[in-house]
Coordinates of C-alpha atoms in Angstrom, one line a residue:
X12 CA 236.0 -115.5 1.6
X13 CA 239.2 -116.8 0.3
X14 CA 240.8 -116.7 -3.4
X15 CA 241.4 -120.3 -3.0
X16 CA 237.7 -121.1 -2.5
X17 CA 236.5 -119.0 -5.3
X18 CA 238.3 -120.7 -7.8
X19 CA 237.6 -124.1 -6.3
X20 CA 233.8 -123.5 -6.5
X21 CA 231.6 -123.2 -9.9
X22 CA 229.4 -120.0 -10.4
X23 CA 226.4 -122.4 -9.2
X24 CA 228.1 -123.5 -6.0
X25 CA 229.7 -120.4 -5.1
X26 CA 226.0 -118.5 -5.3
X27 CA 224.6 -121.5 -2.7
X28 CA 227.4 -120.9 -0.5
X29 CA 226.7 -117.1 -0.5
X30 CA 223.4 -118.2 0.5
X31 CA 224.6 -120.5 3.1
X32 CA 226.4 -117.6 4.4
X33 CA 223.5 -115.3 4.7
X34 CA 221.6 -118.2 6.3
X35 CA 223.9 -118.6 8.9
X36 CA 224.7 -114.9 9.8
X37 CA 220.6 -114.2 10.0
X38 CA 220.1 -117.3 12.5
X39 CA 222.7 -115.9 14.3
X40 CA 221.3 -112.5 14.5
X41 CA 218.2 -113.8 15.4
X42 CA 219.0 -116.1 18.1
X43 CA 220.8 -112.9 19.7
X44 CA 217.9 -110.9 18.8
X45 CA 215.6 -113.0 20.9
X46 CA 217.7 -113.1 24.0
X47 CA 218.1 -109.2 23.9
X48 CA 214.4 -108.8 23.7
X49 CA 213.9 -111.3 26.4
X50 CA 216.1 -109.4 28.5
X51 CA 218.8 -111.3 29.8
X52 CA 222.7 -110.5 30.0
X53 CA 223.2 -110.1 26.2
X54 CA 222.8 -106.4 25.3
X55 CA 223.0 -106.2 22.1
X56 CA 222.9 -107.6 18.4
X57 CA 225.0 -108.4 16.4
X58 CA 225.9 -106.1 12.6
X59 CA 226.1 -108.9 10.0
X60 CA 225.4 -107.6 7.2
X61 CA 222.3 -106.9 5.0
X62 CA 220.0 -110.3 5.8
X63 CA 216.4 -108.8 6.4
X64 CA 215.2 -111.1 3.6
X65 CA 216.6 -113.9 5.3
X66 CA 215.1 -113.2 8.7
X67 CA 212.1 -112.9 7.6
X68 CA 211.9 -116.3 6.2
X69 CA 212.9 -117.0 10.0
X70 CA 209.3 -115.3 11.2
X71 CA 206.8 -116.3 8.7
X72 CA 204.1 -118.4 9.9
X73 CA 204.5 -122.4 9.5
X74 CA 202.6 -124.4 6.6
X75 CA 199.5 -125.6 7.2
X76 CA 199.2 -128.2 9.5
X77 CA 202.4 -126.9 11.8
X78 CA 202.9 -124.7 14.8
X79 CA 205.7 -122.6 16.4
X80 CA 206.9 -123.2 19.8
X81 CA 209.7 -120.9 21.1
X82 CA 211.1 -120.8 24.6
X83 CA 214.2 -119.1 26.3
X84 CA 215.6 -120.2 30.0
X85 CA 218.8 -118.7 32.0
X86 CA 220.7 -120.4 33.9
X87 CA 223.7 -121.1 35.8
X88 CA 225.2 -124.6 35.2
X89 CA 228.2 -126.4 37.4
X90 CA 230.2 -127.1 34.4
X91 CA 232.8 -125.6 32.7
X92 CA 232.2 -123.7 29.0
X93 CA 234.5 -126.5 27.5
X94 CA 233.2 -129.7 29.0
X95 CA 229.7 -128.1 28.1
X96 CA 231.0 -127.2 24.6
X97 CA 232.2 -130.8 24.3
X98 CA 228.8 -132.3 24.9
X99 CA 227.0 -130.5 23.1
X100 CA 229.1 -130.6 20.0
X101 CA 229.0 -134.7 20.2
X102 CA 225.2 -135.9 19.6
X103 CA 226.4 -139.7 20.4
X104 CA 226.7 -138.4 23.8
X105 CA 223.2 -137.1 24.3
X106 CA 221.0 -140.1 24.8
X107 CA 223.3 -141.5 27.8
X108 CA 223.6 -137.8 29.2
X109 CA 219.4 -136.8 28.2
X110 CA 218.2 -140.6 28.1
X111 CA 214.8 -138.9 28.9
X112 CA 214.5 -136.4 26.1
X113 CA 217.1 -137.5 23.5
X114 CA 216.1 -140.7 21.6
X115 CA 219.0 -140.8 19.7
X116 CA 221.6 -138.2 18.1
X117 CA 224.7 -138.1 15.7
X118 CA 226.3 -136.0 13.7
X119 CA 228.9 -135.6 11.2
X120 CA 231.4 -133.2 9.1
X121 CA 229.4 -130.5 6.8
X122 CA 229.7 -131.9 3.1
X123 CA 229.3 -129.8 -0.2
X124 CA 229.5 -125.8 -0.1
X125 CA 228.5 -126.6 3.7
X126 CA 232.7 -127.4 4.1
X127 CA 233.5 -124.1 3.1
X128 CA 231.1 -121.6 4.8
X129 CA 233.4 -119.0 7.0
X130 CA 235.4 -120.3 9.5
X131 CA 235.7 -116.8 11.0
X132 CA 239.8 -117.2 11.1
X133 CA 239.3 -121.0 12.8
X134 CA 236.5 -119.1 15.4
X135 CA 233.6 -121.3 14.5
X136 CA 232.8 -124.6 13.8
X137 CA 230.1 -126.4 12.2
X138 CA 228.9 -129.9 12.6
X139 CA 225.3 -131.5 10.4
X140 CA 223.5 -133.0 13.0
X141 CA 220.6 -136.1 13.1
X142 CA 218.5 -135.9 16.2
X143 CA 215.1 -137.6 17.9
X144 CA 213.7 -135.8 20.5
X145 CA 210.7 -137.4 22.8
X146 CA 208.4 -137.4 25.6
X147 CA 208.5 -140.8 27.6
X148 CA 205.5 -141.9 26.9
X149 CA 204.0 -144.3 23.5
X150 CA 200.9 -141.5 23.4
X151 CA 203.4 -138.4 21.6
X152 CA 205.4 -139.0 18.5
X153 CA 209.1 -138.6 18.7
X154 CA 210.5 -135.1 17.3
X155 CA 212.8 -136.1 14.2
X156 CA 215.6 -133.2 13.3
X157 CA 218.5 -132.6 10.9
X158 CA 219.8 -129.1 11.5
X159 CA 223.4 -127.5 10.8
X160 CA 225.4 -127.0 14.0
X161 CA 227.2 -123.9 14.3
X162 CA 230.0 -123.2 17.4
X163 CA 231.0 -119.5 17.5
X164 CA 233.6 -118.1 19.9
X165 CA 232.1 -113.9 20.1
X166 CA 234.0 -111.9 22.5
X167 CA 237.0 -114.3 24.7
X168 CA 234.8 -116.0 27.6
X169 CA 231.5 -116.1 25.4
X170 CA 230.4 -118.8 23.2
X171 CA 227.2 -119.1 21.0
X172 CA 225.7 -122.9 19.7
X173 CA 223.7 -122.0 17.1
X174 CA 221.2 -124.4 14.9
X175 CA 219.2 -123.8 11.8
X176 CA 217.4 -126.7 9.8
X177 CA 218.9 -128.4 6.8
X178 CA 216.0 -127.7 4.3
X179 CA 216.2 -124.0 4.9
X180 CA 219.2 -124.5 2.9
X181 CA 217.3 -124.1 -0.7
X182 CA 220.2 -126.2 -2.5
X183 CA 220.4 -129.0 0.0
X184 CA 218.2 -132.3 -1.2
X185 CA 214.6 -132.5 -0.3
X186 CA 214.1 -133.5 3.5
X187 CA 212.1 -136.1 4.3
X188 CA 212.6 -134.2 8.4
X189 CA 208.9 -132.9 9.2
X190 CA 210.0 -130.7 11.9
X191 CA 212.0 -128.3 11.3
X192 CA 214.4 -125.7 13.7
X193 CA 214.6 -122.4 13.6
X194 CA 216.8 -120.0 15.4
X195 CA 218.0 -122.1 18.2
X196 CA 220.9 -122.6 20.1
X197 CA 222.7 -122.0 23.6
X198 CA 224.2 -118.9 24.3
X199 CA 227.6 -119.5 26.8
X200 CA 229.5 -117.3 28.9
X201 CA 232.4 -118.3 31.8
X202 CA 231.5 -117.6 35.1
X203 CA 234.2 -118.7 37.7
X204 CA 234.6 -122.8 37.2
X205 CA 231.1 -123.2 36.0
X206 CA 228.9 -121.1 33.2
X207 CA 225.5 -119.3 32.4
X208 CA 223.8 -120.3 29.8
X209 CA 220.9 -118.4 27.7
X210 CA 218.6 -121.9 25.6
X211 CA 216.8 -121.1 23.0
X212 CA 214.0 -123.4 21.7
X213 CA 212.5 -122.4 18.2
X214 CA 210.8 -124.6 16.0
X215 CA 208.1 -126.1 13.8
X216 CA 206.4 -129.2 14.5
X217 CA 203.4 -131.3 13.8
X218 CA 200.4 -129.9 14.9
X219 CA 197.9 -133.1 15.1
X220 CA 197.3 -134.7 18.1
X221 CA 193.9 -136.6 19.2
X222 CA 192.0 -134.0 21.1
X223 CA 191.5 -137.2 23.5
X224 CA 195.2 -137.6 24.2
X225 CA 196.3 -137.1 27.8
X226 CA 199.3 -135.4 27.0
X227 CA 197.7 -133.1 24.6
X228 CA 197.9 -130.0 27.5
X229 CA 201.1 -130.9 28.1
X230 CA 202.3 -130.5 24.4
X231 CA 199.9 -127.2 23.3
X232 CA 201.3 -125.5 26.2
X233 CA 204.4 -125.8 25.2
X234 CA 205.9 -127.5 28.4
X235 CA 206.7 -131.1 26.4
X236 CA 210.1 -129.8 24.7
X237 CA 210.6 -126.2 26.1
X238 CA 213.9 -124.6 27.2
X239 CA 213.3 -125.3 30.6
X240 CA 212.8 -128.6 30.2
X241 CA 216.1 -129.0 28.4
X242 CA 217.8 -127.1 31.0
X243 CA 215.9 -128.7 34.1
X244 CA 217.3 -131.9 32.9
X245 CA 220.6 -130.9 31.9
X246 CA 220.8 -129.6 35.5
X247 CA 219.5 -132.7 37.1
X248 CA 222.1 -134.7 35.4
X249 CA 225.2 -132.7 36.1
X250 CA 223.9 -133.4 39.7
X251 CA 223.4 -137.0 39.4
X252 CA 227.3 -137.0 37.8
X253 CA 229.0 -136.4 41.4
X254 CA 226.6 -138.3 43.7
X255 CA 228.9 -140.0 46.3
X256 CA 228.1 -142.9 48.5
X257 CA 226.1 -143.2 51.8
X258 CA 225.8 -147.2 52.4
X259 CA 228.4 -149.5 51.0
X260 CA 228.3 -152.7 51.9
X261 CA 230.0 -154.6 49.6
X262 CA 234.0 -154.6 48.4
X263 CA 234.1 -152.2 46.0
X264 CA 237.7 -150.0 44.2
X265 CA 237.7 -146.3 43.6
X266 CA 235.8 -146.8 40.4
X267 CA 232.7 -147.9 42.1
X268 CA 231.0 -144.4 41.3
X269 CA 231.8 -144.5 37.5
X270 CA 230.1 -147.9 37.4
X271 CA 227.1 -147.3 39.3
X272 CA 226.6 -144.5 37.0
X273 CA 227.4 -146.3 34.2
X274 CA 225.1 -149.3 35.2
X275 CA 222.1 -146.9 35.3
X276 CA 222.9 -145.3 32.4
X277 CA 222.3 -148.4 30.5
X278 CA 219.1 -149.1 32.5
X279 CA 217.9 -145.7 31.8
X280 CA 218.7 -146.0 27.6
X281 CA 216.8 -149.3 27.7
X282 CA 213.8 -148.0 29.8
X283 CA 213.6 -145.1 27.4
X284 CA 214.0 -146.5 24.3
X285 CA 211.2 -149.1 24.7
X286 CA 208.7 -146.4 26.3
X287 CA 209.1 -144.5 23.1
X288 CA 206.6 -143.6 20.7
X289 CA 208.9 -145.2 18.1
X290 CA 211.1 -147.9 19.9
X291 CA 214.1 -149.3 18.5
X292 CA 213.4 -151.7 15.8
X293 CA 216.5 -153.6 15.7
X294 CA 215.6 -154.4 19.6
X295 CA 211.6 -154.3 20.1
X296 CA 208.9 -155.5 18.2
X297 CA 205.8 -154.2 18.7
X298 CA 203.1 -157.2 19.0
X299 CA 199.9 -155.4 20.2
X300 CA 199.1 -151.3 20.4
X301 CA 195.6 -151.5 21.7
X302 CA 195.5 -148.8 24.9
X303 CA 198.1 -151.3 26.5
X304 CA 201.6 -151.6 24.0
X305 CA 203.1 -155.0 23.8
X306 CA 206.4 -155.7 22.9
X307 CA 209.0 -158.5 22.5
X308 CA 212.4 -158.1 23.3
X309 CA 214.1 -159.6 20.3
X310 CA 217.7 -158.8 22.1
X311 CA 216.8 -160.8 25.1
X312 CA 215.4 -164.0 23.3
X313 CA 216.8 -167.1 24.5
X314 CA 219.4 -165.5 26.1
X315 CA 219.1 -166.8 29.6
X316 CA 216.6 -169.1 29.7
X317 CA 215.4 -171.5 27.4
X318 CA 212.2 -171.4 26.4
X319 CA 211.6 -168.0 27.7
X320 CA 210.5 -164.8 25.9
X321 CA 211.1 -161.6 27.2
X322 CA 208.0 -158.8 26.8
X323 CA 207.3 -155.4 28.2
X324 CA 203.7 -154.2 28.6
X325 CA 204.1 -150.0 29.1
X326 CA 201.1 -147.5 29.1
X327 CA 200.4 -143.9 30.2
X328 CA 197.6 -143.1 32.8
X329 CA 196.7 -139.7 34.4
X330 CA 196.1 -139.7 38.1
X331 CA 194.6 -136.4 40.0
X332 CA 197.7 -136.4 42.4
X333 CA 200.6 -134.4 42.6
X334 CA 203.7 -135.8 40.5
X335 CA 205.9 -135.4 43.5
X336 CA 203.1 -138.2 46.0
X337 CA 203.3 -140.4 43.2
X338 CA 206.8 -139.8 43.0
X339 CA 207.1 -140.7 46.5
X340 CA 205.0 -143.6 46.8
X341 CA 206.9 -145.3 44.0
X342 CA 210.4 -144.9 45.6
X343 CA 208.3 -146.5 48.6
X344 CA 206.4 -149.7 46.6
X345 CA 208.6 -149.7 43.9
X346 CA 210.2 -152.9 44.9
X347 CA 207.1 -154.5 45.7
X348 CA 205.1 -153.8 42.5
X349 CA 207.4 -155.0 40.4
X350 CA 209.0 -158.1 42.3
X351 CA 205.7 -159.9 44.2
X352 CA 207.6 -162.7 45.2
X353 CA 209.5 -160.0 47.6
X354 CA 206.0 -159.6 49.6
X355 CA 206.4 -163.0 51.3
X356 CA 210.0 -163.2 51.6
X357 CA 212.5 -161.7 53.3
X358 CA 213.0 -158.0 52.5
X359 CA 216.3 -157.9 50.5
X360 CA 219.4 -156.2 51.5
X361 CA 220.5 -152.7 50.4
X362 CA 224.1 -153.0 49.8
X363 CA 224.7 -149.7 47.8
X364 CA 223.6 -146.2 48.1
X365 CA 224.6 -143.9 45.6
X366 CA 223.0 -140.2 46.4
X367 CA 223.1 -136.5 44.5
X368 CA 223.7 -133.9 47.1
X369 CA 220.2 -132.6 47.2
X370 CA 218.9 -135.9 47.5
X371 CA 216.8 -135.7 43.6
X372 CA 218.9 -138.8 42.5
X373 CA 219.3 -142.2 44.3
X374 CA 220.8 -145.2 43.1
X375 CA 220.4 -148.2 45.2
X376 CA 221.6 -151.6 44.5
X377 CA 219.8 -154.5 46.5
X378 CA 220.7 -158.2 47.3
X379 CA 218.6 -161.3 48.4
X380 CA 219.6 -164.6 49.4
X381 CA 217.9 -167.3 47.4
X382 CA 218.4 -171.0 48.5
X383 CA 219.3 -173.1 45.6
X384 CA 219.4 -176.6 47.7
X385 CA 219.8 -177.8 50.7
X386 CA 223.4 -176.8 51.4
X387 CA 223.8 -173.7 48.7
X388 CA 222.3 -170.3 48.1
X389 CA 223.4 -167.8 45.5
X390 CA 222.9 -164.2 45.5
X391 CA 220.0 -161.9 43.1
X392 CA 220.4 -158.5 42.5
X393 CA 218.3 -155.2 41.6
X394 CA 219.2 -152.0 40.5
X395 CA 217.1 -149.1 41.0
X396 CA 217.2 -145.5 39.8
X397 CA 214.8 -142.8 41.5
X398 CA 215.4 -139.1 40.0
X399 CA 213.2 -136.5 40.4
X400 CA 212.9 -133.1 38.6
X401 CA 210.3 -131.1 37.7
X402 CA 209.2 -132.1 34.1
X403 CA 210.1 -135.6 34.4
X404 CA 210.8 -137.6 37.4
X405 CA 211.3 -141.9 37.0
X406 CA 211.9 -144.8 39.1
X407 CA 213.1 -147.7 37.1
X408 CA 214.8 -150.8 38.4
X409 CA 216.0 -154.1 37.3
X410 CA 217.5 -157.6 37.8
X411 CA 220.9 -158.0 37.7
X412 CA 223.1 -161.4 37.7
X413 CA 225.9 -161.8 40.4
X414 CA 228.1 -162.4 37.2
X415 CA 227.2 -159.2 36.2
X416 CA 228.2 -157.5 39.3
X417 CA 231.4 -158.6 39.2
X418 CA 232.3 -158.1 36.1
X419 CA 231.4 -154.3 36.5
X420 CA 232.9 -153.7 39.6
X421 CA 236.0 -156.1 38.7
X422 CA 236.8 -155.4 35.1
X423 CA 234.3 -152.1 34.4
X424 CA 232.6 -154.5 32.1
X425 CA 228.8 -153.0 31.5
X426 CA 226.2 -155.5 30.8
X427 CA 223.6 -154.6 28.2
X428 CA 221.2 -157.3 29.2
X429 CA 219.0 -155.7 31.4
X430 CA 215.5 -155.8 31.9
X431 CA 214.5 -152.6 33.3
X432 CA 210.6 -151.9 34.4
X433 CA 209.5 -148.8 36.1
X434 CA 207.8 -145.7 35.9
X435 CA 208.1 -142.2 34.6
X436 CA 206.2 -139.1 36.0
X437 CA 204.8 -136.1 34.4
X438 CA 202.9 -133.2 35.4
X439 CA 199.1 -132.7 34.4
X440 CA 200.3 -128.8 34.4
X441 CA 202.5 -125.8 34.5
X442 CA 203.9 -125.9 38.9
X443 CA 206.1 -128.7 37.7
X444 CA 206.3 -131.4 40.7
X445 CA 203.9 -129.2 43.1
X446 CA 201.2 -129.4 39.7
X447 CA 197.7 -130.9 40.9
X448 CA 197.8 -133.8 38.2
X449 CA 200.4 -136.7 37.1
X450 CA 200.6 -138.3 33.9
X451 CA 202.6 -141.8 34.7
X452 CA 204.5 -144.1 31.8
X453 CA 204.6 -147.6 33.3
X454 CA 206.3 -150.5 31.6
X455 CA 207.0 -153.6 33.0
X456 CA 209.3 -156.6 31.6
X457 CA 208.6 -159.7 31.9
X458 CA 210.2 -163.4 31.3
X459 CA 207.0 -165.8 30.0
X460 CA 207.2 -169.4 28.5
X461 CA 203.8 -168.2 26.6
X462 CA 204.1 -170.4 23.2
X463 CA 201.5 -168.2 21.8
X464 CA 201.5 -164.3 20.9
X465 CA 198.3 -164.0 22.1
X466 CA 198.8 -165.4 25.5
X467 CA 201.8 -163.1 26.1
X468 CA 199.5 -160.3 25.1
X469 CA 196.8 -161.0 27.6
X470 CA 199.8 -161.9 30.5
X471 CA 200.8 -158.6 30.1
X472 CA 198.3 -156.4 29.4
X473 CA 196.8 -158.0 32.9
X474 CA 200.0 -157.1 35.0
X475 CA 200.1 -153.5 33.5
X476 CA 196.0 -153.3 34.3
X477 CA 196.7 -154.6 37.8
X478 CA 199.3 -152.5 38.5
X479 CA 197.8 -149.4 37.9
X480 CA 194.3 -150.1 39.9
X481 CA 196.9 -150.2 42.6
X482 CA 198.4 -147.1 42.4
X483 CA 195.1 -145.4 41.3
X484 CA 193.6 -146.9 44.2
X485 CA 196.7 -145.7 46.2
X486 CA 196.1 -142.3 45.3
X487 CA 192.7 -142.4 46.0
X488 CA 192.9 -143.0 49.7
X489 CA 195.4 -140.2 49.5
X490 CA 192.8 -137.6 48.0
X491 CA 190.3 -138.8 50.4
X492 CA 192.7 -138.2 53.5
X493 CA 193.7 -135.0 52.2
X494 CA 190.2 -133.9 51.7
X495 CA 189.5 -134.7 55.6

């Protein structure tokens, strides 16, 4: 530590940063500790310094009414160290790149003796990071962290993200954060163009869940937020990022990838924000929470149609059928269960096809014809997303204006006023989509001239109760079939 800082600091302050210190170089250790003794390519730890009272704050048991979850996953990743880096030293970018995890995220400099810890001769980094983790579903509450980011460049070619909770820190304010991480981080090392990566997943979280909920397995097991999950999905994306095209129908420019992706992005941060335990408030009110959740779209009021009200009615279900049928089935009906009118009109037109490689992402844009007299017709549009991966596959879709469309494809203008319904799918166990059960988010949006609450309520929780005696139905004919 410098001269400079010494005399810049007070006794008290200079002690806390000391501590800080210590803090950081034990979660350090300990995060390389726990991927030597799991075994993969690091093979060794690291000599920090004399921090065995530190680390063994680290593996004390959590308070009362807390548990410890911990998880490590390799894994090679097509993407460079310093894209990867990039992301995941900018929170802001990890509800677009994660909608289905990462509820929100943001970060900012260190501030008090956090601004000076070492620097390591400009080797590390640090960043204090806010971030909401969930499951996609209104049944599990959202994960809320504030941790201290930590970027360290080891030997040339290997990097290590570490993070350690705020209120570890003893002089930092009381946290009103209820989780808390441990040890955790990403370890990083160059391999060609792409990179392997070692996640770690240590932390303490809320222990109380109804012993009635259907996700409770799901959570105790440790599958809800584990390493695997985080790098499944990390994965899936980097595939989705360099789909190409395999039906175009429509003029489109060389930018037409960046704005499909771009489109669905949007559709995806919507979808998962409102099927949140803890929605936005700024866009969603919540209106009734009795088995089937209610809300009203406060962005979309009045926006297009006078007199209207948007709501979304969204519930989870379990069905005894494996994610990937109900995964399948959706991509088939998916159109049909959420536009009815489509049953007795002509099937609409798919114009675009945006596909990953392996086939686990499709985007799709369709186009009807609707007459609007006798001598003019305009075009409607739907967007549809189907990914599937093995902790959480989805099939959303929604309307989207012709105005809309050209404004994206013309000017890379990206509406926000979307209306996105659909579904997400979860497995009911541990063999990911091949598991025997599913547990299925469905939310559905709405336009209704209801002029009372309590008629919107009842309009909604009907479509959401119909919907799913269709596709439990659905899957019953399939269990019976199977079963013969």
């Amino acid at each position: 530590m410098s001269l400079n800082i010494k005399s810049t600091l007070v006794n008290s302050e200079f002690l806390q940063l000391q501590e800080a210190n210590n803090f950081v170089k034990a979660a350090y250790k300990e995060l390389m500790t726990m991927a030597y003794e799991a075994k993969t390519w690091v093979v060794g730890t690291p000599a920090v310094g004399s921090v065995e009272d530190f680390l063994s704050i680290f593996q004390s048991s959590p308070p009362s009414g807390m548990r410890a979850e911990c998880s490590i996953e390799s894994a090679f990743l097509p993407i460079s160290p310093g894209n990867l880096i990039t992301i995941l030293m900018e929170p802001s970018q990890w509800p677009s790149l994660l909608p289905n995890i990462v509820l929100e995220g943001s970060s900012h400099a260190p501030t008090g003796v956090f601004q000076w810890l070492d620097d390591d001769n400009s080797r590390t980094f640090y960043a204090m990071v806010d971030a909401e983790f969930q499951l996609p579903t209104p049944f599990v509450p959202t994960r809320k962290f504030r941790f201290l980011r930590c970027l360290k460049m080891i030997p040339p070619g290997v990097w290590v993200i570490v993070d350690l909770s705020e209120d570890y820190f003893i002089h930092t304010p009381y946290s009103t954060m209820k989780n808390r991480r441990r040890p955790s981080g990403i370890i990083i090392r160059t391999h060609g163009d792409s990179c392997e990566v070692i996640w770690i997943e240590s932390v303490e979280v809320d222990a109380c869940l109804d012993q009635n909920n259907i996700f409770l397995s799901m959570v105790n097991s440790n599958l809800a937020f584990c390493a695997k999950r985080w790098v499944s999905t990390f994965l899936q994306r980097l595939k989705r990022s360099v789909s190409s095209f395999t039906n175009l129908k429509i003029p489109v420019d060389h930018q037409a990838q960046a704005v499909m992706l771009k489109l669905t992005d949007c559709m995806e941060m919507i979808y998962f924000n409102c099927v949140s335990e803890a929605p936005s408030a700024y866009r969603w009110d919540i209106i009734s929470d009795q088995g089937v959740r209610i809300l009203w779209d406060k962005a979309m009021y009045n926006s297009h149609t006078l007199g209207c009200n948007t709501f979304v009615g969204l519930t989870s279900f379990r069905v005894p059928v494996k994610p990937l049928r109900v995964f399948n089935f959706l991509v088939k009906r998916k159109l049909e269960l959420q536009w009815p009118s489509l049953l007795n009109a002509e099937e609409p037109e798919e114009v675009i096809k945006l596909v990953a490689e392996d086939d686990s992402n499709c985007i799709t844009l369709h186009r009807k014809v609707v007459p609007q007299n006798e001598s003019t017709e305009r075009y409607e549009y739907i967007l549809q997303e189907a990914s599937k991966e093995e902790f959480c596959s989805f099939v959303i879709s929604s309307p989207i204006t012709q105005s809309h469309i050209n404004a994206a494809f013309s000017s890379g203008m990206i509406t926000k006023h979307l209306k996105p319904s659909g579904f997400a799918i979860m497995p009911d166990g541990s063999e990911g989509l091949e598991s025997d059960a599913s547990l299925v988010t469905i939310a559905v949006q709405q336009d209704l001239d209801a002029a009372e609450t309590s008629r919107a309520i009842e309009a909604m929780r009907n479509v959401i109760i119909a919907m799913i005696k269709e596709i439990k139905e659905e899957d019953a004919k399939y269990i019976v079939k199977a079963a013969h």
